[in-house]
Each structure stands twice: as C-alpha cells, then as structure tokens.
Coordinates of C-alpha atoms in Angstrom, one line a residue:
M1 CA 2.4 3.7 -31.5
V2 CA 0.4 4.3 -28.3
K3 CA -1.3 0.9 -28.6
G4 CA 2.0 -0.7 -29.2
I5 CA 3.3 0.8 -25.9
Q6 CA 0.1 -0.3 -24.1
R7 CA 0.4 -3.8 -25.4
T8 CA 4.0 -4.0 -24.2
L9 CA 3.0 -2.9 -20.8
Y10 CA 0.3 -5.6 -20.7
V11 CA 2.8 -8.2 -21.7
I12 CA 5.4 -7.1 -19.1
L13 CA 2.8 -7.1 -16.2
A14 CA 1.5 -10.5 -17.4
L15 CA 5.1 -11.9 -17.2
F16 CA 5.5 -10.6 -13.6
I17 CA 2.1 -12.0 -12.6
S18 CA 2.9 -15.3 -14.2
L19 CA 6.2 -15.4 -12.2
F20 CA 4.3 -14.7 -9.0
I21 CA 1.8 -17.5 -9.6
A22 CA 4.4 -20.0 -10.9
S23 CA 6.7 -19.4 -7.9
S24 CA 3.9 -19.9 -5.5
F25 CA 3.8 -23.6 -6.3
F26 CA 7.3 -23.9 -5.1
L27 CA 7.8 -21.2 -2.5
R28 CA 5.6 -19.6 0.1
A29 CA 6.2 -16.0 1.3
E30 CA 5.4 -15.4 4.9
Y31 CA 5.6 -12.7 7.6
N32 CA 4.8 -13.8 11.1
Y33 CA 6.3 -11.5 13.6
F34 CA 5.7 -13.7 16.6
A35 CA 7.2 -16.9 15.1
D36 CA 10.0 -15.4 13.0
G37 CA 10.7 -11.9 14.3
D38 CA 10.9 -8.9 12.0
T39 CA 12.2 -10.8 9.0
P40 CA 10.8 -12.0 5.7
V41 CA 10.5 -15.8 5.2
L42 CA 10.4 -17.8 2.0
E43 CA 9.8 -21.5 2.8
R44 CA 8.9 -24.5 0.7
Q45 CA 5.3 -24.5 -0.4
K46 CA 2.9 -26.9 1.2
L47 CA 1.3 -27.8 -2.1
L48 CA -1.7 -29.9 -0.9
M49 CA -2.8 -27.2 1.6
F50 CA -2.2 -24.5 -1.0
I51 CA -4.4 -26.2 -3.6
V52 CA -7.2 -27.1 -1.1
L53 CA -7.3 -23.5 0.1
I54 CA -7.4 -22.2 -3.4
L55 CA -10.5 -24.3 -4.0
V56 CA -12.1 -23.0 -0.8
V57 CA -11.4 -19.4 -1.7
L58 CA -12.7 -19.9 -5.2
A59 CA -15.9 -21.6 -3.9
A60 CA -16.5 -18.8 -1.4
S61 CA -15.8 -16.2 -4.1
I62 CA -18.4 -17.7 -6.4
V63 CA -21.0 -17.8 -3.7
L64 CA -20.4 -14.2 -2.7
Y65 CA -20.4 -13.1 -6.3
R66 CA -23.8 -14.7 -6.9
M67 CA -25.1 -13.1 -3.7
C68 CA -23.9 -9.7 -5.0
L69 CA -25.6 -10.2 -8.3
K70 CA -28.9 -10.4 -6.5
L71 CA -28.3 -6.9 -5.2
D72 CA -28.2 -5.5 -8.7
K73 CA -31.9 -4.7 -8.7
Y74 CA -31.4 -2.2 -5.8
S75 CA -30.4 1.4 -6.3
P76 CA -26.8 2.5 -5.6
R77 CA -28.2 5.0 -3.2
I78 CA -29.3 2.1 -1.0
V79 CA -26.6 -0.4 -1.5
I80 CA -23.5 1.8 -1.4
P81 CA -24.3 3.5 2.0
L82 CA -25.4 0.2 3.6
T83 CA -22.2 -1.6 2.4
L84 CA -20.0 1.2 3.7
L85 CA -21.9 1.2 7.0
F86 CA -21.4 -2.6 7.2
S87 CA -17.7 -2.1 6.6
C88 CA -17.5 0.6 9.2
A89 CA -19.2 -1.6 11.8
I90 CA -16.7 -4.4 11.2
Q91 CA -13.8 -2.0 11.6
I92 CA -15.2 -0.6 14.8
V93 CA -15.6 -4.1 16.2
I94 CA -12.0 -4.9 15.2
I95 CA -10.5 -1.8 17.0
F96 CA -12.4 -2.7 20.1
L97 CA -11.4 -6.4 19.9
F98 CA -7.8 -5.8 19.0
T99 CA -6.8 -2.8 21.0
R100 CA -3.3 -2.5 19.6
L101 CA -1.1 0.2 21.0
P102 CA 1.2 2.2 18.6
T103 CA 4.8 0.9 18.4
D104 CA 8.0 1.7 16.6
D105 CA 7.6 4.6 14.1
S106 CA 3.9 4.7 14.9
Q107 CA 4.7 5.4 18.6
T108 CA 7.5 7.9 17.6
V109 CA 5.4 10.1 15.4
L110 CA 2.6 10.1 18.0
S111 CA 5.0 11.1 20.7
L112 CA 6.4 13.9 18.6
A113 CA 2.9 15.2 17.9
M114 CA 2.2 15.3 21.6
D115 CA 5.5 17.0 22.3
M116 CA 4.8 19.7 19.8
L117 CA 1.2 20.2 20.9
Y118 CA 1.6 20.2 24.7
R119 CA 5.2 21.3 25.1
N120 CA 5.9 23.3 21.9
D121 CA 8.9 21.0 21.5
Y122 CA 10.3 20.9 17.9
S123 CA 13.8 19.7 18.9
S124 CA 13.4 16.6 16.8
F125 CA 14.3 18.8 13.8
E126 CA 17.7 19.3 15.4
T127 CA 20.8 17.2 14.5
S128 CA 20.3 13.6 15.6
G129 CA 16.6 14.1 15.9
Y130 CA 14.0 11.9 14.3
L131 CA 12.6 14.6 12.0
H132 CA 16.2 15.8 11.1
M133 CA 16.7 12.3 9.7
F134 CA 13.2 11.7 8.3
P135 CA 11.6 15.2 7.6
F136 CA 9.0 13.5 5.4
Q137 CA 7.4 12.1 8.6
F138 CA 6.4 15.6 9.6
S139 CA 3.2 15.2 7.6
I140 CA 1.9 12.4 9.8
V141 CA 3.1 14.2 12.9
L142 CA 1.3 17.4 11.9
Y143 CA -1.9 15.4 11.1
L144 CA -1.8 13.7 14.5
K145 CA -1.1 17.0 16.2
T146 CA -4.2 18.4 14.6
L147 CA -6.4 15.5 15.6
L148 CA -5.1 15.8 19.2
Y149 CA -5.8 19.5 19.2
L150 CA -9.4 19.2 17.9
F151 CA -10.5 16.0 19.5
P152 CA -10.1 14.1 22.8
D153 CA -6.6 12.6 23.3
N154 CA -7.6 9.0 22.6
Y155 CA -6.4 6.2 20.3
L156 CA -10.0 5.6 19.3
V157 CA -10.2 9.0 17.7
I158 CA -7.2 8.5 15.5
K159 CA -8.3 5.0 14.6
G160 CA -11.8 6.3 13.9
F161 CA -10.4 8.7 11.3
N162 CA -8.5 5.7 9.9
I163 CA -11.8 4.0 9.4
L164 CA -13.2 7.1 7.6
F165 CA -10.2 7.1 5.2
S166 CA -10.6 3.4 4.7
L167 CA -14.3 3.9 3.7
V168 CA -13.3 6.6 1.3
T169 CA -10.9 4.2 -0.3
T170 CA -13.6 1.6 -0.6
L171 CA -15.9 4.0 -2.3
M172 CA -13.2 5.1 -4.6
I173 CA -12.5 1.5 -5.6
Y174 CA -16.1 1.1 -6.7
L175 CA -16.2 4.5 -8.5
L176 CA -12.9 3.8 -10.2
Y177 CA -14.0 0.4 -11.3
K178 CA -17.2 1.9 -12.8
E179 CA -15.1 4.6 -14.5
L180 CA -13.1 1.9 -16.2
N181 CA -16.2 -0.1 -17.1
T182 CA -18.6 2.6 -18.4
K183 CA -20.2 0.1 -20.8
S184 CA -21.2 -2.3 -18.1
K185 CA -25.0 -2.7 -17.8
L186 CA -24.7 -4.0 -14.2
N187 CA -24.2 -2.1 -11.0
D188 CA -21.3 -4.5 -10.2
Y189 CA -21.8 -4.3 -6.4
G190 CA -19.4 -7.3 -6.1
V191 CA -16.3 -5.1 -6.3
L192 CA -17.8 -2.8 -3.7
V193 CA -18.5 -5.7 -1.3
F194 CA -15.0 -7.1 -1.9
A195 CA -13.4 -3.8 -1.1
A196 CA -15.6 -3.3 1.9
T197 CA -14.7 -6.7 3.4
Y198 CA -11.1 -7.0 2.3
I199 CA -9.5 -8.2 5.5
P200 CA -6.1 -6.4 5.4
S201 CA -7.8 -3.1 4.9
L202 CA -10.2 -3.8 7.8
F203 CA -7.3 -4.5 10.2
M204 CA -5.0 -1.8 9.0
S205 CA -7.3 0.8 10.5
N206 CA -5.6 -0.2 13.7
L207 CA -2.3 1.2 12.5
I208 CA -1.7 4.8 13.6
Y209 CA 0.5 5.8 10.7
N210 CA 0.3 7.2 7.2
D211 CA -0.6 4.2 5.1
V212 CA -4.4 4.3 5.3
I213 CA -4.5 8.1 4.8
A214 CA -2.2 8.2 1.8
T215 CA -4.0 5.3 0.2
A216 CA -7.3 7.1 0.4
F217 CA -5.9 10.3 -1.1
L218 CA -3.9 8.6 -3.9
T219 CA -6.8 6.3 -4.9
S220 CA -9.2 9.3 -4.9
A221 CA -6.7 11.3 -7.0
F222 CA -6.4 8.4 -9.4
Y223 CA -10.2 8.2 -9.8
F224 CA -10.5 11.9 -10.7
A225 CA -7.6 11.7 -13.1
I226 CA -9.2 8.8 -15.0
R227 CA -12.5 10.6 -14.9
F228 CA -10.9 13.6 -16.5
I229 CA -10.0 11.4 -19.5
R230 CA -13.7 10.9 -20.1
T231 CA -15.1 14.3 -19.1
H232 CA -12.3 16.6 -20.2
S233 CA -13.3 18.8 -17.3
L234 CA -10.5 20.8 -15.8
R235 CA -12.4 20.7 -12.5
D236 CA -11.7 16.9 -12.4
I237 CA -8.0 17.3 -13.1
L238 CA -7.7 20.1 -10.5
I239 CA -9.3 17.9 -7.9
A240 CA -7.0 15.0 -8.9
A241 CA -3.9 17.2 -8.7
I242 CA -4.8 18.5 -5.2
L243 CA -5.6 15.0 -3.9
L244 CA -2.4 13.7 -5.5
A245 CA -0.3 16.4 -3.8
V246 CA -1.8 15.7 -0.4
G247 CA -1.4 11.9 -0.9
N248 CA 2.3 12.4 -1.9
Y249 CA 2.8 14.6 1.2
F250 CA 1.8 11.7 3.4
R251 CA 3.7 9.0 1.3
S252 CA 6.3 10.1 -1.2
I253 CA 5.5 7.1 -3.4
G254 CA 2.9 9.4 -4.9
V255 CA 5.5 10.2 -7.6
I256 CA 4.6 6.8 -9.2
F257 CA 0.9 8.0 -9.5
L258 CA 2.1 11.3 -10.9
I259 CA 4.1 9.7 -13.6
T260 CA 1.1 7.4 -14.4
V261 CA -1.2 10.4 -14.7
L262 CA 1.1 12.3 -16.9
L263 CA 1.7 9.3 -19.2
T264 CA -2.1 8.6 -19.3
L265 CA -2.7 12.2 -20.4
L266 CA -0.1 11.8 -23.1
F267 CA -1.7 8.5 -24.3
H268 CA -5.0 10.4 -24.7
M269 CA -3.5 13.5 -26.4
R270 CA -5.6 12.9 -29.6
T271 CA -8.9 13.0 -27.7
L272 CA -7.9 15.7 -25.2
G273 CA -6.2 18.0 -27.6
L274 CA -2.8 19.5 -27.1
K275 CA -3.9 22.6 -25.3
K276 CA -6.0 20.8 -22.7
L277 CA -3.2 18.2 -22.3
I278 CA -0.6 20.9 -21.5
I279 CA -3.0 22.7 -19.1
A280 CA -3.9 19.4 -17.3
A281 CA -0.2 18.2 -17.1
G282 CA 0.9 21.7 -15.9
I283 CA -1.7 21.8 -13.1
T284 CA -0.8 18.3 -11.9
A285 CA 2.9 18.9 -12.0
V286 CA 2.9 22.4 -10.4
L287 CA 0.6 21.5 -7.5
F288 CA 2.4 18.2 -6.8
N289 CA 5.1 19.6 -4.5
V290 CA 3.1 22.6 -3.0
P291 CA 2.6 20.9 0.4
N292 CA 6.3 20.2 0.8
W293 CA 7.2 23.7 -0.3
T294 CA 4.7 25.2 2.0
Q295 CA 5.9 23.1 4.9
N296 CA 9.5 24.2 4.3
A297 CA 8.5 27.9 4.1
V298 CA 6.5 27.8 7.3
L299 CA 9.1 25.9 9.3
Q300 CA 11.8 28.4 8.2
A301 CA 9.6 31.4 8.7
T302 CA 8.8 30.3 12.3
H303 CA 12.5 29.5 12.9
V304 CA 11.8 25.9 13.7
V305 CA 14.6 25.2 11.2
E306 CA 17.1 27.6 9.7
E307 CA 17.6 25.7 6.5
P308 CA 15.5 23.5 4.3
V309 CA 14.6 20.3 6.2
N310 CA 16.1 18.1 3.5
T311 CA 19.6 19.7 3.6
N312 CA 21.0 17.0 6.0
S313 CA 18.2 14.4 6.0
A314 CA 19.0 10.8 5.3
P315 CA 19.7 10.4 1.6
V316 CA 17.7 8.1 -0.7
Y317 CA 20.9 6.1 -1.0
M318 CA 20.3 4.8 2.5
W319 CA 17.2 2.9 1.4
L320 CA 18.9 1.8 -1.8
N321 CA 21.7 0.4 0.3
M322 CA 19.2 -1.4 2.5
G323 CA 17.7 -2.8 -0.6
I324 CA 20.8 -4.8 -1.4
N325 CA 21.1 -7.5 1.3
L326 CA 21.7 -11.1 0.4
E327 CA 20.5 -12.4 3.8
T328 CA 17.2 -10.6 4.1
F329 CA 16.9 -9.7 0.4
G330 CA 16.4 -6.0 0.9
F331 CA 14.4 -6.1 4.2
W332 CA 15.6 -4.3 7.4
D333 CA 19.4 -4.6 7.7
N334 CA 19.6 -4.4 11.6
R335 CA 20.6 -0.7 11.6
E336 CA 23.6 -1.2 9.4
S337 CA 22.5 1.6 7.0
Y338 CA 21.4 3.8 10.0
S339 CA 24.9 3.5 11.5
I340 CA 26.5 4.8 8.3
Y341 CA 24.4 7.9 8.3
Q342 CA 24.3 8.5 12.1
Q343 CA 27.8 7.4 13.2
D344 CA 30.1 7.3 10.2
A345 CA 28.8 10.5 8.6
G346 CA 27.6 12.3 11.7
Y347 CA 24.1 13.0 10.2
N348 CA 25.7 14.8 7.2
K349 CA 23.8 14.1 4.0
A350 CA 26.5 14.8 1.5
E351 CA 29.1 12.7 3.4
S352 CA 26.7 9.8 4.0
T353 CA 25.7 9.8 0.3
E354 CA 29.3 9.1 -0.7
L355 CA 29.6 6.4 2.0
F356 CA 26.3 4.8 0.8
K357 CA 27.4 4.8 -2.8
E358 CA 30.7 3.2 -1.8
S359 CA 28.8 0.6 0.2
I360 CA 26.4 -0.2 -2.7
V361 CA 29.4 -0.6 -5.1
N362 CA 31.1 -2.9 -2.6
K363 CA 28.0 -5.0 -2.2
L364 CA 27.4 -5.4 -5.9
S365 CA 31.1 -6.2 -6.5
A366 CA 31.4 -8.8 -3.7
A367 CA 28.3 -10.7 -4.9
T368 CA 28.2 -12.9 -7.9
V369 CA 25.7 -12.5 -10.7
G370 CA 23.9 -15.6 -9.5
E371 CA 23.7 -14.4 -5.9
L372 CA 22.3 -11.0 -7.0
G373 CA 19.8 -12.6 -9.3
K374 CA 18.7 -14.9 -6.5
M375 CA 18.4 -12.0 -4.1
Y376 CA 16.3 -9.9 -6.5
Y377 CA 14.1 -12.8 -7.3
K378 CA 13.5 -13.5 -3.5
K379 CA 12.9 -9.8 -3.0
L380 CA 10.3 -9.6 -5.7
I381 CA 8.5 -12.8 -4.8
W382 CA 8.3 -12.1 -1.1
T383 CA 7.1 -8.5 -1.4
W384 CA 4.3 -9.3 -3.9
T385 CA 3.1 -12.7 -2.7
E386 CA 3.2 -12.3 1.1
G387 CA -0.4 -11.1 0.7
T388 CA -1.2 -9.7 4.1
Y389 CA 0.7 -6.4 4.0
Q390 CA 2.0 -7.5 7.4
M391 CA -1.4 -6.9 9.0
E392 CA -0.7 -9.6 11.6
R393 CA 1.8 -7.2 13.2
Y394 CA 0.4 -3.8 12.3
G395 CA -3.3 -4.6 12.5
I396 CA -3.7 -7.5 14.9
G397 CA -0.7 -7.1 17.1
N398 CA 0.4 -9.4 19.9
D399 CA 0.8 -9.6 23.6
G400 CA 4.3 -8.3 23.9
S401 CA 6.3 -11.5 23.9
S402 CA 8.0 -13.5 21.1
S403 CA 9.4 -16.9 20.6
N404 CA 12.1 -15.7 18.3
R405 CA 14.5 -12.7 18.2
G406 CA 13.1 -10.0 16.0
R407 CA 14.6 -6.6 15.1
M408 CA 15.0 -5.6 18.8
G409 CA 15.0 -9.1 20.2
F410 CA 11.3 -9.0 21.2
V411 CA 8.0 -8.0 19.8
M412 CA 7.2 -4.4 20.7
D413 CA 3.5 -5.0 20.6
S414 CA 0.9 -4.8 23.3
Y415 CA -2.8 -4.1 23.8
V416 CA -4.7 -1.5 25.9
Y417 CA -6.6 -4.4 27.3
H418 CA -7.1 -8.0 26.3
T419 CA -10.2 -9.5 24.8
F420 CA -11.3 -13.0 23.8
A421 CA -10.3 -12.2 20.3
S422 CA -6.8 -11.0 21.1
D423 CA -6.4 -14.0 23.3
G424 CA -7.6 -16.2 20.5
F425 CA -4.9 -14.8 18.2
K426 CA -2.3 -14.8 20.9
G427 CA 1.2 -15.9 19.9
D428 CA 1.6 -18.2 17.0
S429 CA -2.0 -19.5 17.3
D430 CA -3.9 -21.6 14.8
A431 CA -6.2 -18.6 14.3
R432 CA -3.3 -16.3 13.4
R433 CA -1.6 -18.8 11.1
G434 CA -4.9 -19.7 9.5
L435 CA -5.7 -16.0 8.7
I436 CA -2.2 -15.5 7.3
W437 CA -2.7 -18.6 5.1
M438 CA -6.1 -17.4 3.8
M439 CA -4.8 -14.0 2.9
Y440 CA -1.8 -15.5 1.1
V441 CA -4.1 -17.7 -0.9
L442 CA -6.6 -15.0 -1.7
N443 CA -3.7 -12.8 -2.9
M444 CA -2.6 -15.6 -5.3
V445 CA -6.2 -16.1 -6.5
M446 CA -6.4 -12.3 -7.2
Y447 CA -3.2 -12.6 -9.3
A448 CA -4.9 -15.3 -11.3
G449 CA -7.8 -13.0 -12.0
I450 CA -5.4 -10.2 -13.0
L451 CA -3.6 -12.6 -15.4
V452 CA -6.9 -13.6 -17.0
R453 CA -7.8 -10.0 -17.5
L454 CA -4.4 -9.2 -19.0
I455 CA -4.6 -12.0 -21.5
G456 CA -8.1 -11.1 -22.4
G457 CA -7.1 -7.5 -23.0
L458 CA -4.3 -8.6 -25.2
K459 CA -6.5 -10.9 -27.3
A460 CA -9.2 -8.3 -27.6
G461 CA -6.9 -5.3 -28.2
R462 CA -8.5 -3.6 -25.1
Y463 CA -6.2 -1.4 -23.1
A464 CA -8.5 0.5 -20.8
E465 CA -6.6 -0.8 -17.7
T466 CA -3.3 0.7 -18.8
P467 CA -3.3 3.3 -16.0
L468 CA -3.6 0.5 -13.4
I469 CA -0.8 -1.4 -15.0
L470 CA 1.5 1.7 -15.0
V471 CA 1.1 2.1 -11.2
I472 CA 1.6 -1.6 -10.5
L473 CA 4.7 -1.8 -12.7
G474 CA 6.0 1.4 -11.1
F475 CA 5.7 -0.1 -7.6
I476 CA 7.3 -3.4 -8.8
G477 CA 10.3 -1.5 -10.3
F478 CA 10.7 0.9 -7.4
Y479 CA 10.7 -1.8 -4.6
L480 CA 12.9 -4.0 -6.6
L481 CA 15.6 -1.4 -5.8
W482 CA 14.3 0.1 -2.5
E483 CA 14.2 -1.4 1.0
I484 CA 11.2 -3.7 1.2
K485 CA 8.2 -4.4 3.4
S486 CA 5.0 -5.9 2.0
R487 CA 3.3 -3.1 3.9
Y488 CA 4.9 -0.6 1.5
I489 CA 2.8 -1.8 -1.4
Y490 CA -0.4 -1.2 0.6
P491 CA -1.4 1.8 -1.7
V492 CA -1.7 -0.6 -4.6
Y493 CA -4.3 -2.9 -3.0
P494 CA -7.2 -0.9 -4.4
L495 CA -5.9 -1.4 -7.9
L496 CA -5.3 -5.1 -7.4
I497 CA -8.9 -5.5 -6.2
I498 CA -10.3 -3.8 -9.3
F499 CA -8.1 -5.7 -11.7
S500 CA -8.7 -9.1 -10.1
Y501 CA -12.4 -8.5 -9.9
M502 CA -12.5 -7.8 -13.6
G503 CA -10.7 -11.1 -14.3
F504 CA -12.9 -13.0 -12.0
K505 CA -16.0 -11.6 -13.7
D506 CA -14.6 -12.5 -17.1
I507 CA -14.1 -16.1 -15.9
Y508 CA -17.5 -16.3 -14.3
D509 CA -19.3 -14.9 -17.4
Y510 CA -17.4 -17.2 -19.7
I511 CA -18.3 -20.4 -17.7
F512 CA -21.9 -19.3 -17.2
R513 CA -22.4 -18.5 -20.9
K514 CA -20.8 -21.8 -21.8
K515 CA -23.1 -23.7 -19.5
V516 CA -26.1 -22.0 -20.8
S517 CA -25.1 -22.6 -24.4

C-alpha cells in the first residue's frame, strides 16, 4: 500500500513537471519590476533564444560537473569549508556591489524593530497597526530587534547574518543529498558547488526579511527528520522538531514540512516500530507551535496586548481572496483585499471573514469554468517557471525610478551608494534581462533533471525521494489557492537543487557509460 501511494505521488509530480516544461515552449514567465511594475508577466516564448540558452546551460553544467568530479579525491574536511568560504566571499562582494536598501515590508519590519528597541513602542499591535493585522511578522521584528541590540546598527550586520543562514542552507543541501544517497561511492561535491553558487540564493542575502532565515531552519529540520529514518535516534527527531518549530515561526509555511515529516514517519512505521513512531510524531507535533504559544503568553503577560494576537488579525481568507484574480491570476490585487479588512470590516477578523467568503463566492460565480481554468493554469505556470524568485527586485534592486507603473506607481528601491555593478544593472539593462533569462532557463533545465529522476524512480521502483515530492506537491497545492509570488516558493529551492542534480547525474552517468560501452 505504501509503495502504491509513493508511486502515485511520483506520477502526480511528474505530470506537474511535464506541464511546466511543455508550457515553457509556448509561454515564458517573467518578473521584471523596472519594466513591468509589480506584476507577473506571461508572454509568448522566444523559442530560438530559449533553445540556444538551454544548450549553453547544459554545456556549462557538464563542464562544471566534470570539474567537480576531479575534487572527489579530496577530503570533505577540505572541500566543504573551502566551498562555503567561496560562497561567502561571493555574497560579501554582492552586498557591497548592490547596496540595496530595505523597502516595503522589509522596511516596515525594520522600522518596527527600531521603534521597539529605541522607543519601547509597541503601538503597532493596536487596532490598525501593522502587527495587529499581521502578527506573524513579529518573529522577524523580534529577530531584527535582537540583532540591533547585540550588534552595531548597520544593514551590513543583518545582511551578514543572512549570509550565514545561506551557508547553513548550502551545507544542509549537501548533507540532505548524501542522506538520500547513502549508497553513493562518490563524495558528490557537484551538488555542494551548485548550491554554493546558485545565483538566486547569492543575491537574496540582500533581502532583509524572513525568507533566507526560514529556509535555513526548514531545510535543516528536513535533514534531521530524514536522518532519523535511518538512525532511529530520538536525538535527531528532537533536533528536527525544534528546527521545524523555529522555521515555522519565521514562515508559517512550515506546516507543509510538518505534514511531510509526519507522513514520512508513517510510511516507515514498519522499520521504526509503532512505539518510536508515536514518540517521534508526538515530539514533532507538540513542539511545532511552542514558539507561537510562547510569543502570545509573553506579549499578554507584559500587557503589550490584552488578548491573543490572532483574535482580530487578517484572516486566511484575505489571501485566498487575493488568490482569485483573473487579471493578475492571484498576484497582488492592488489593495482590494486589504480594503475589505481595513475599511469595510474595520479590522474585525470575524466580520472580514464573512466578507471575504462572500467575495470569493462572487468571484467564482461570476467567472466561467474556462476563465477559472485559465487563471489557475497561468497562476501555476508563472509561480513555478519564473525561476528567479524575484531576485532582480529583492536581491539586485534598482535606482528608484521605473518606466512603468507598479504597485505604488514607482519602484520603491534605492541603494546606499552606487557602484559600477549597480550602474551596469540599472533600469531594464541588458545585464538585468540577461540574468533573468539565464535563471529562467536554468530553472527549466532543473525541471528536466527532476523529470528524469522521477521517471527513473518509477521504472526502478525506487521511492527514496518521496519526502522531497511531498514538500514540493504541498507547495504546489497551497499556492494554487493562495496569493502568489515566486518569492514565496523560495524555501523549496534546496529540494529542487537536490532533485535536479540527481536527475542530471543519472543522465550524465547513462551517456558516459553508453559511450564507454
């Protein structure tokens, strides 16, 4: 029965990946804040350029893979630290070349952290305040407040910690890969180098927000959970549960990882034993919400709030309502949903919930089946094939001007100071467009590798990658309903790297052996 479920999961993900790849030959997803504003774009594919760049990326991948194979004779104690040091150096150079200032929510949470630290001002929890509406953002505010208290008040300190979290993620990608490939006789440094030089992750260290932090904790939790399946050590599952709880505290999407861990434990009940399964699942489930419970208790005990912070926060229906939009297929709805909660419901959660439900029903009733199908198709394709996680805005930034009207009518980006690099990527430059194109193509090549691995697993009856599939499918299903940004699926990039590298290695080994034979 378990293998039947696993096989079904492999088939479902293979169908989604096939859809992404097939669609890319007709449509190209793009996010270019300077050129198009804060909106998703699906345009007709430039097929010739697409194919040429695929060949370029494949050729570069083969060269790099062969170079990494030559590292196999060296000890991990040498290669791993040097690779992480190299990645660290690149990211340090990036934050000095692209001195992006925090904007939008990033600027808001930083300002709130400074208000709390220097003025003891917690008024944002009051009605109409930012944290009244989005109490889940208090985790990043508290984190920033702590950094500002312990270290010099400087953007470089915060970005420096981003780099540390990024390096943790890179290391965990390698360790997780090795955990899923215990029979491999090679050191497989290629996946480590790939993770260490993955351009979106290098640039996202520039974003002062929760994405990089949450990704590090969630990936680490996932590694220890998978490790537990092999070791059966309660120490591993305890570490996994703690890391998962912290990761979810920073990004509530951690519930997808929780469900995956619990299902993975269930799939391995025969080897774990019922007793150990119950203990492991209990530890993971009980610890999961401890950070949120603790936060609530402390805030009420100190009279910052008089009732639980979620009592009148924005309801989940707000994001579900945003997720139904024929024009932007679930992207930002230009404050339409915000207005329902803020103005129509007066920041009342129960009242706004009913209004959102009514709005959702009206949207679904007004649209035809064809229109809804087209919207969900566009939503799915854009989110998963855009490929940059919107790094051109959140990681590279711009000079504060825009050729098109975005969310607020202009690009709210600027730099501490300009450099030759920021000038080279200024506006809708060739460098910016070229990088966006390369990341888009790399993403599609990664999907091809994943599809190869999935098909190979189905043919061989090998289902070791089931936990990866569960997380990816969880994200696909969730953001099919939720408001979308390609940045929202950033926590999945470590799993995509691992899965795609497996597929690439399968292809390379097959061709190499065929040539030798």
